PDB file of C-alpha atoms and ligand atoms in Angstrom:
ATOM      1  CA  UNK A 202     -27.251  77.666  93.615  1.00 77.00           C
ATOM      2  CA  UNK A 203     -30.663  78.277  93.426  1.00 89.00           C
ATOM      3  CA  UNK A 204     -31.713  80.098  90.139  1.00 96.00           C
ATOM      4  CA  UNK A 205     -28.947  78.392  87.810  1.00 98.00           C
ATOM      5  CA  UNK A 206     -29.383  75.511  85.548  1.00 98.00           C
ATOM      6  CA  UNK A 207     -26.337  73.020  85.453  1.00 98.00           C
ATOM      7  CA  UNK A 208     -26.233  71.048  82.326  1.00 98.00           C
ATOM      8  CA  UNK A 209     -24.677  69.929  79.024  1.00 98.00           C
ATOM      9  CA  UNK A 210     -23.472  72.722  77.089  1.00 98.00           C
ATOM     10  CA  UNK A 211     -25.350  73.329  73.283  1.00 98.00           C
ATOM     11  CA  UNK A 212     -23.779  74.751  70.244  1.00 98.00           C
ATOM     12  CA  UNK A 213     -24.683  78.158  70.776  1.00 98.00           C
ATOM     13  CA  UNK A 214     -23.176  78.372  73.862  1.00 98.00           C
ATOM     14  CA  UNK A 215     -19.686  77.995  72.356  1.00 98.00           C
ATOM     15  CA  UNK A 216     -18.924  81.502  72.101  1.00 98.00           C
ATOM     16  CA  UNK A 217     -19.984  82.482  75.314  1.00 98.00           C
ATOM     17  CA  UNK A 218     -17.722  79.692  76.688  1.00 98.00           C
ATOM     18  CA  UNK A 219     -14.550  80.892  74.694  1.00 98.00           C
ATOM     19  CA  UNK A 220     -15.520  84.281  76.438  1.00 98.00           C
ATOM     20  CA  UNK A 221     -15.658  83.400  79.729  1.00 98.00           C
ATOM     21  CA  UNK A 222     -12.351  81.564  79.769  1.00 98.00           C
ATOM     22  CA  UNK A 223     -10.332  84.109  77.975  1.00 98.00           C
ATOM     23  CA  UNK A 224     -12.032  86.362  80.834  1.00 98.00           C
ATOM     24  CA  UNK A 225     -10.726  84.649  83.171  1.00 98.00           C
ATOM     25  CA  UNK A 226      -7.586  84.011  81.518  1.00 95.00           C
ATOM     26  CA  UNK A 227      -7.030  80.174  81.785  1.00 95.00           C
ATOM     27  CA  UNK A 228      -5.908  77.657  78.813  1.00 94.00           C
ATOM     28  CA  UNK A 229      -7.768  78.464  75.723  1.00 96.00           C
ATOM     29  CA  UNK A 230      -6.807  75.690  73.843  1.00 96.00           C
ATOM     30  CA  UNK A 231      -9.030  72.368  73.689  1.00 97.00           C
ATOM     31  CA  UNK A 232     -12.915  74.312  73.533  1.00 98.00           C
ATOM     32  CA  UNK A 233     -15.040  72.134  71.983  1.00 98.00           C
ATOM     33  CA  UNK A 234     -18.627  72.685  73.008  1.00 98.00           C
ATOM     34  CA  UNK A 235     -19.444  69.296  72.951  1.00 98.00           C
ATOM     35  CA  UNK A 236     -17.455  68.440  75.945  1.00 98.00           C
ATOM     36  CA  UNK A 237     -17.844  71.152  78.571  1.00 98.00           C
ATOM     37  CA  UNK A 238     -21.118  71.330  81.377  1.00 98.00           C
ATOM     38  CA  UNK A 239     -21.913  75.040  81.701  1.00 98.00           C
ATOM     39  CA  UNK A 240     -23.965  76.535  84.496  1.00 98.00           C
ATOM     40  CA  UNK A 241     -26.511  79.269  83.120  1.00 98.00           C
ATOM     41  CA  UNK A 242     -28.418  81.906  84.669  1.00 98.00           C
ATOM     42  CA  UNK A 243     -31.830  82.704  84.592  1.00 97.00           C
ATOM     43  CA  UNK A 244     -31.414  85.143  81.500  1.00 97.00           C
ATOM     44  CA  UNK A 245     -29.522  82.100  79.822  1.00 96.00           C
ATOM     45  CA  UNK A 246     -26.049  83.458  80.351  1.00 98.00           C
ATOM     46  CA  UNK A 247     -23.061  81.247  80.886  1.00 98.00           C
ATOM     47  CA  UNK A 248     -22.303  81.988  84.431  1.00 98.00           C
ATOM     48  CA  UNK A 249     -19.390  79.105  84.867  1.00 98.00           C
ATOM     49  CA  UNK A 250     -18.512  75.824  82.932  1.00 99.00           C
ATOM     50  CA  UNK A 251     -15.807  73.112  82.784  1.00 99.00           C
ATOM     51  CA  UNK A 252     -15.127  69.925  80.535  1.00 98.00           C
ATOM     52  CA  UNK A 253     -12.978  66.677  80.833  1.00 98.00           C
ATOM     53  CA  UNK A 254     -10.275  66.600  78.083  1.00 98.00           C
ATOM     54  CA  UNK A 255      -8.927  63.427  76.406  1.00 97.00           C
ATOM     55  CA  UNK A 256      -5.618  62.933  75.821  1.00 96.00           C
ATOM     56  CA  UNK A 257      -5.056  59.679  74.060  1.00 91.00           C
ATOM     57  CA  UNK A 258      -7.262  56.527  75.689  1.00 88.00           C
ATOM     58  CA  UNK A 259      -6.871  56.479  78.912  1.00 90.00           C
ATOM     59  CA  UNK A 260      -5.750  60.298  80.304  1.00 97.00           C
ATOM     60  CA  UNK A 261      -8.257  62.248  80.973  1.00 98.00           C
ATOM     61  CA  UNK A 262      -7.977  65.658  82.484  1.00 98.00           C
ATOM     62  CA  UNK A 263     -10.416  67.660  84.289  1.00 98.00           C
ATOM     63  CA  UNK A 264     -10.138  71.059  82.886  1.00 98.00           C
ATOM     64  CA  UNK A 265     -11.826  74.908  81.881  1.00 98.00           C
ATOM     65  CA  UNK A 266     -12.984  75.052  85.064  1.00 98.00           C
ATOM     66  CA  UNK A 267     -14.010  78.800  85.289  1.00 98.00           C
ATOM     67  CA  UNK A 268     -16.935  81.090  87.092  1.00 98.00           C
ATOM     68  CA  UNK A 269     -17.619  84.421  86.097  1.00 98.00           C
ATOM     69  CA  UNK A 270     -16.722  87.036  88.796  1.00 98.00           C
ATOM     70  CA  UNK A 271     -19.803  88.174  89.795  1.00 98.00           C
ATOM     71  CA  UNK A 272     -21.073  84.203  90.298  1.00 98.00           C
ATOM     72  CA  UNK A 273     -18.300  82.919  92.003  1.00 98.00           C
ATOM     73  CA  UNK A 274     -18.923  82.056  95.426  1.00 98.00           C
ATOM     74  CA  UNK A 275     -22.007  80.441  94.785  1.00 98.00           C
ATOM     75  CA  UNK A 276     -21.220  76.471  94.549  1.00 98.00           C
ATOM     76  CA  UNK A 277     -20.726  76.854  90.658  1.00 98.00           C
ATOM     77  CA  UNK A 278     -17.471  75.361  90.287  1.00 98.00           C
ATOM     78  CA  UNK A 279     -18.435  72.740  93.068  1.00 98.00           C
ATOM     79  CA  UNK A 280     -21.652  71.544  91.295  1.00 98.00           C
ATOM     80  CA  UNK A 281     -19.892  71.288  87.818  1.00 98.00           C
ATOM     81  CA  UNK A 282     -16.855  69.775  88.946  1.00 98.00           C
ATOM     82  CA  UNK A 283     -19.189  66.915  90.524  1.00 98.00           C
ATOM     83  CA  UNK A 284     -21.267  66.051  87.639  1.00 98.00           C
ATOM     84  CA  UNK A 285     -17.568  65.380  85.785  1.00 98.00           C
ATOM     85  CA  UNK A 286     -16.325  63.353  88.254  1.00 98.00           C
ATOM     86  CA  UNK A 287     -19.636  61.302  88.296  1.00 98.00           C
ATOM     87  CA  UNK A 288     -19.901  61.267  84.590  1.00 98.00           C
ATOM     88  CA  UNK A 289     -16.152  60.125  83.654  1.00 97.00           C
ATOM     89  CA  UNK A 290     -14.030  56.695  84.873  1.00 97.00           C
ATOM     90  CA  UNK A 291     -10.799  57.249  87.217  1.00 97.00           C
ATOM     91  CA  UNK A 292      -7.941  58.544  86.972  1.00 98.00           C
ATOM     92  CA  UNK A 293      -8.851  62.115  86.472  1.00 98.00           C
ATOM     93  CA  UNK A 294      -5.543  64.440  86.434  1.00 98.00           C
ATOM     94  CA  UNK A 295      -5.364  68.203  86.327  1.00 98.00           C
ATOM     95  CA  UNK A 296      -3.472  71.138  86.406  1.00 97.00           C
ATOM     96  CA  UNK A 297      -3.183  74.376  88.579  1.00 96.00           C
ATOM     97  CA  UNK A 298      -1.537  76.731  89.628  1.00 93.00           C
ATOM     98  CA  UNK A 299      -0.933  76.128  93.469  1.00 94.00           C
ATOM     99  CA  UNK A 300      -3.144  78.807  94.750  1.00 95.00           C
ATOM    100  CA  UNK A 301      -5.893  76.350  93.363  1.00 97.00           C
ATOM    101  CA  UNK A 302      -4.338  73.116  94.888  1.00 98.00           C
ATOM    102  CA  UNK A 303      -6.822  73.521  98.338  1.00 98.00           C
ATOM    103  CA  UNK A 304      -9.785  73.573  96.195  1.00 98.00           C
ATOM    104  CA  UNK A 305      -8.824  70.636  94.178  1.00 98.00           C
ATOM    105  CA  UNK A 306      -7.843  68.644  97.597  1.00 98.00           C
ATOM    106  CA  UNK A 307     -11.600  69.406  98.431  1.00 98.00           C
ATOM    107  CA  UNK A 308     -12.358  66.786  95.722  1.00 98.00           C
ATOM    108  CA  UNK A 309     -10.182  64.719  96.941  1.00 98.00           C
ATOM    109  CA  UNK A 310      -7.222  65.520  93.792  1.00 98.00           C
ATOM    110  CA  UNK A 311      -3.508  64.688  95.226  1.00 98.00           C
ATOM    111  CA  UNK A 312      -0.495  66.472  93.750  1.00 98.00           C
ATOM    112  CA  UNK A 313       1.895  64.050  91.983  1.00 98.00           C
ATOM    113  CA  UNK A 314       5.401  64.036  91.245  1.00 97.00           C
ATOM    114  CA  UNK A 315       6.763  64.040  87.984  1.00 95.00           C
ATOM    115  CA  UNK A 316       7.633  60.331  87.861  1.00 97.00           C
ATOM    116  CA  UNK A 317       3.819  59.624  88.211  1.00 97.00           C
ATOM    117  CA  UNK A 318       2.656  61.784  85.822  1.00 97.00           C
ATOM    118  CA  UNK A 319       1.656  61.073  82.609  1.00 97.00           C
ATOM    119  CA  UNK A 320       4.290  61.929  79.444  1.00 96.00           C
ATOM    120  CA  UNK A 321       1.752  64.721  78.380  1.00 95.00           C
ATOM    121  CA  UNK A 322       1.570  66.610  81.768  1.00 97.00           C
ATOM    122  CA  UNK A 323       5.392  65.815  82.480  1.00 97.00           C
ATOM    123  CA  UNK A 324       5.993  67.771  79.198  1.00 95.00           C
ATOM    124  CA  UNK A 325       3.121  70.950  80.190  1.00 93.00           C
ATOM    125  CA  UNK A 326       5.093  70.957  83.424  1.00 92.00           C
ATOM    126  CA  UNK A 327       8.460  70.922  82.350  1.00 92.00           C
ATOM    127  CA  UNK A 328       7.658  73.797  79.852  1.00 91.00           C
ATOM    128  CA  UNK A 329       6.501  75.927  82.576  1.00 86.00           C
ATOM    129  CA  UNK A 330       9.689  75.665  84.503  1.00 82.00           C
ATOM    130  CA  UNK A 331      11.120  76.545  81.653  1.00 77.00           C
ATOM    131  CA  UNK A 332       8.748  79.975  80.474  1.00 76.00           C
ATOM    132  CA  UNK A 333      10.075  81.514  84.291  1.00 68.00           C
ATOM    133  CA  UNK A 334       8.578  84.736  82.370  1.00 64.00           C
ATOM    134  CA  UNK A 335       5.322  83.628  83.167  1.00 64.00           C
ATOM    135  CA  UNK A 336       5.580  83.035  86.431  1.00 68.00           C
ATOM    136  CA  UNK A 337       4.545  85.112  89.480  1.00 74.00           C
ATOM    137  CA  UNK A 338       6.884  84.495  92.426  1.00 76.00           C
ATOM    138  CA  UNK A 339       5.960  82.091  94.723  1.00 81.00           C
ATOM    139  CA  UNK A 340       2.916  80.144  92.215  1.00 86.00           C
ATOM    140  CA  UNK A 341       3.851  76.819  91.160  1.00 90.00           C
ATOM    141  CA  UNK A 342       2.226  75.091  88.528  1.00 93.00           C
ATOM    142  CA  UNK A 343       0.152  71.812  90.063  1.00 96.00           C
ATOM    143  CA  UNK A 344      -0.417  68.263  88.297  1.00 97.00           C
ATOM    144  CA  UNK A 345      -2.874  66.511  90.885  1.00 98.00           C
ATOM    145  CA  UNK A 346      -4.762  63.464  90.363  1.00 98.00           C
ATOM    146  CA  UNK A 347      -7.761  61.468  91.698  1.00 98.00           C
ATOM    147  CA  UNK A 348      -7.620  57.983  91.833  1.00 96.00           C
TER     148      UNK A 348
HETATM  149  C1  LIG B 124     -11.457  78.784  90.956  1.00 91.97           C
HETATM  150  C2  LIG B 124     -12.917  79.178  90.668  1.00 91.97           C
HETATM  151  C3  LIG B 124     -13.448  78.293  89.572  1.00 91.97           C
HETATM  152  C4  LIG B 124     -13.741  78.926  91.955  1.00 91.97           C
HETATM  153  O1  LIG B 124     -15.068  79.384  91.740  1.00 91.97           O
HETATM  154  P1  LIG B 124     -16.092  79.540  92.958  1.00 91.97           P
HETATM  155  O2  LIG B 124     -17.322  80.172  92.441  1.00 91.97           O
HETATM  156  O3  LIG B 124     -15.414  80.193  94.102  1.00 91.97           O
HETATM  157  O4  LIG B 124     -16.349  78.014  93.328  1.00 91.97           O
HETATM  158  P2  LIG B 124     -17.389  77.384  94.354  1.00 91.97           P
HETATM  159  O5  LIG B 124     -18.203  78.445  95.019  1.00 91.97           O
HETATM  160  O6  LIG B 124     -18.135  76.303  93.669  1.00 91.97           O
HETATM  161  O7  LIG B 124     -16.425  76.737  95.444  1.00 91.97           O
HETATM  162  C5  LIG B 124     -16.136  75.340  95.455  1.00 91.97           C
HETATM  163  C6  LIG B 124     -15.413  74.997  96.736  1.00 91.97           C
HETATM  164  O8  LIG B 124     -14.025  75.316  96.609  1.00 91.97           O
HETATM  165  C7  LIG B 124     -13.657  76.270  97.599  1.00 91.97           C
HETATM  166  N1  LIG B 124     -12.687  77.174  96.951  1.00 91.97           N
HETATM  167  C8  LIG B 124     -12.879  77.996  95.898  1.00 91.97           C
HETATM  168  N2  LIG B 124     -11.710  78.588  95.557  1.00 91.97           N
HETATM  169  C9  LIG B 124     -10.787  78.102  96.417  1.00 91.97           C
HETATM  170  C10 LIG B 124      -9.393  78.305  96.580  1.00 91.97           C
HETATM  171  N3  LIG B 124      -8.684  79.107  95.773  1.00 91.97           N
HETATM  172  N4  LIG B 124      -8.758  77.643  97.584  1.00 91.97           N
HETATM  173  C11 LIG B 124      -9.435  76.788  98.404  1.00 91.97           C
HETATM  174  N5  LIG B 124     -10.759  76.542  98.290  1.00 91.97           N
HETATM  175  C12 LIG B 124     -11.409  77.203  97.308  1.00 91.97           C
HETATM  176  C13 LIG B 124     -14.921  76.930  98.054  1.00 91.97           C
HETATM  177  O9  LIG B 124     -14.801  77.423  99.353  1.00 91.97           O
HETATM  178  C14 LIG B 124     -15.903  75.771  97.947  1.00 91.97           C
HETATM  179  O10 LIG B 124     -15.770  74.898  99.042  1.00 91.97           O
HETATM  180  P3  LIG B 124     -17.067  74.173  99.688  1.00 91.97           P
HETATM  181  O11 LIG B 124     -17.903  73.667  98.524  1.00 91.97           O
HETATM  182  O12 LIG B 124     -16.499  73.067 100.497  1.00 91.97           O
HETATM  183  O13 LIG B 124     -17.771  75.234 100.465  1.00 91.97           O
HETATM  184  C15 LIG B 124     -13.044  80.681  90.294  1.00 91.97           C
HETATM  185  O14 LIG B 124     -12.436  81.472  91.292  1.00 91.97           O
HETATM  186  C16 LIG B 124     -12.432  81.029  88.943  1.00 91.97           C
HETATM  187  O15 LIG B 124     -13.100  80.946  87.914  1.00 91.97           O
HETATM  188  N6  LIG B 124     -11.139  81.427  88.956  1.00 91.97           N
HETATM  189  C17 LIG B 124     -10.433  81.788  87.720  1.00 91.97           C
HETATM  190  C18 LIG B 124     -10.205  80.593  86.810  1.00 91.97           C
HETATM  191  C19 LIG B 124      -9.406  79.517  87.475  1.00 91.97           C
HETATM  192  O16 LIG B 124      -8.399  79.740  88.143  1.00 91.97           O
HETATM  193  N7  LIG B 124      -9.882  78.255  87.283  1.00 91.97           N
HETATM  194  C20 LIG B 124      -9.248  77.084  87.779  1.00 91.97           C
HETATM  195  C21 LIG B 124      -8.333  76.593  86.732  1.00 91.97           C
HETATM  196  S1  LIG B 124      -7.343  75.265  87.352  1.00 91.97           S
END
């Protein structure tokens, strides 16, 4: 960790964050600077990042939670994942796929069912079962939640 800065993202930064998660090919949709933490390097480069996404009032999902490649490994993901969880109010949901679930359990995220999910993750999910075309075999898509 040592050698990285973790804090609020700026405006300028909003390109290299639309970069890094199209590179490592999660949910583009939802960016807005103003919401993510980024980690950055010593030559100011966006090494990882991750944001907490409204939807409505009271949902809030934990979300673009990405490292780049060559920083992964390093605590990034842990140390920007904690400074969401201390800066936003429970529940926190999320989604993954399931090779993800045993990092998210780390945080102490449970997997729900779809009766106890919120109607705008019971809809991402059900969509998903339905686009089998995107699916590897054997990778589920996750809703989890921390109380
Ligand atoms: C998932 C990802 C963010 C993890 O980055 P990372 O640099 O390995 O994360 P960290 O080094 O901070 O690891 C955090 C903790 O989770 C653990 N961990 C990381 N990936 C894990 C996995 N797939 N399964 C179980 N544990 C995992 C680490 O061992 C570490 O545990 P510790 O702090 O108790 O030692 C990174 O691999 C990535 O960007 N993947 C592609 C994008 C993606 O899938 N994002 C998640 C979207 S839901």
């Amino acid at each position: 960790m040592t050698g990285y800065e973790i804090r609020p993202a700026l405006e300028s930064e909003s390109t290299q964050i639309r970069s890094l998660i199209h590179l490592v090919g999660i949910n583009p949709t939802g960016l807005d600077w103003r919401r993510f933490v980024v980690a950055v390097d010593q030559t100011r480069q966006v090494a990882a990042c991750g944001q907490v996404k409204p939807h409505g009032s009271d949902v809030r999902e934990l979300a673009s939670i990405a490292v780049h490649p060559e920083h992964r490994g390093r605590g990034l993901a842990r140390a920007i994942i904690e400074v969401l969880m201390r800066e936003n109010p429970r529940p926190l949901y999320l989604t993954c796929m399931s090779h993800n679930g045993p990092m998210y359990e780390k945080f102490g995220f449970r997997v729900i069912k779809v009766e106890q999910m919120p109607r705008y993750f019971a809809r991402i999910r059900k969509l998903f079962d339905v686009a089998v075309l995107f699916r590897k075999p054997g990778e589920e898509l996750l809703v989890m939640k921390l109380e």
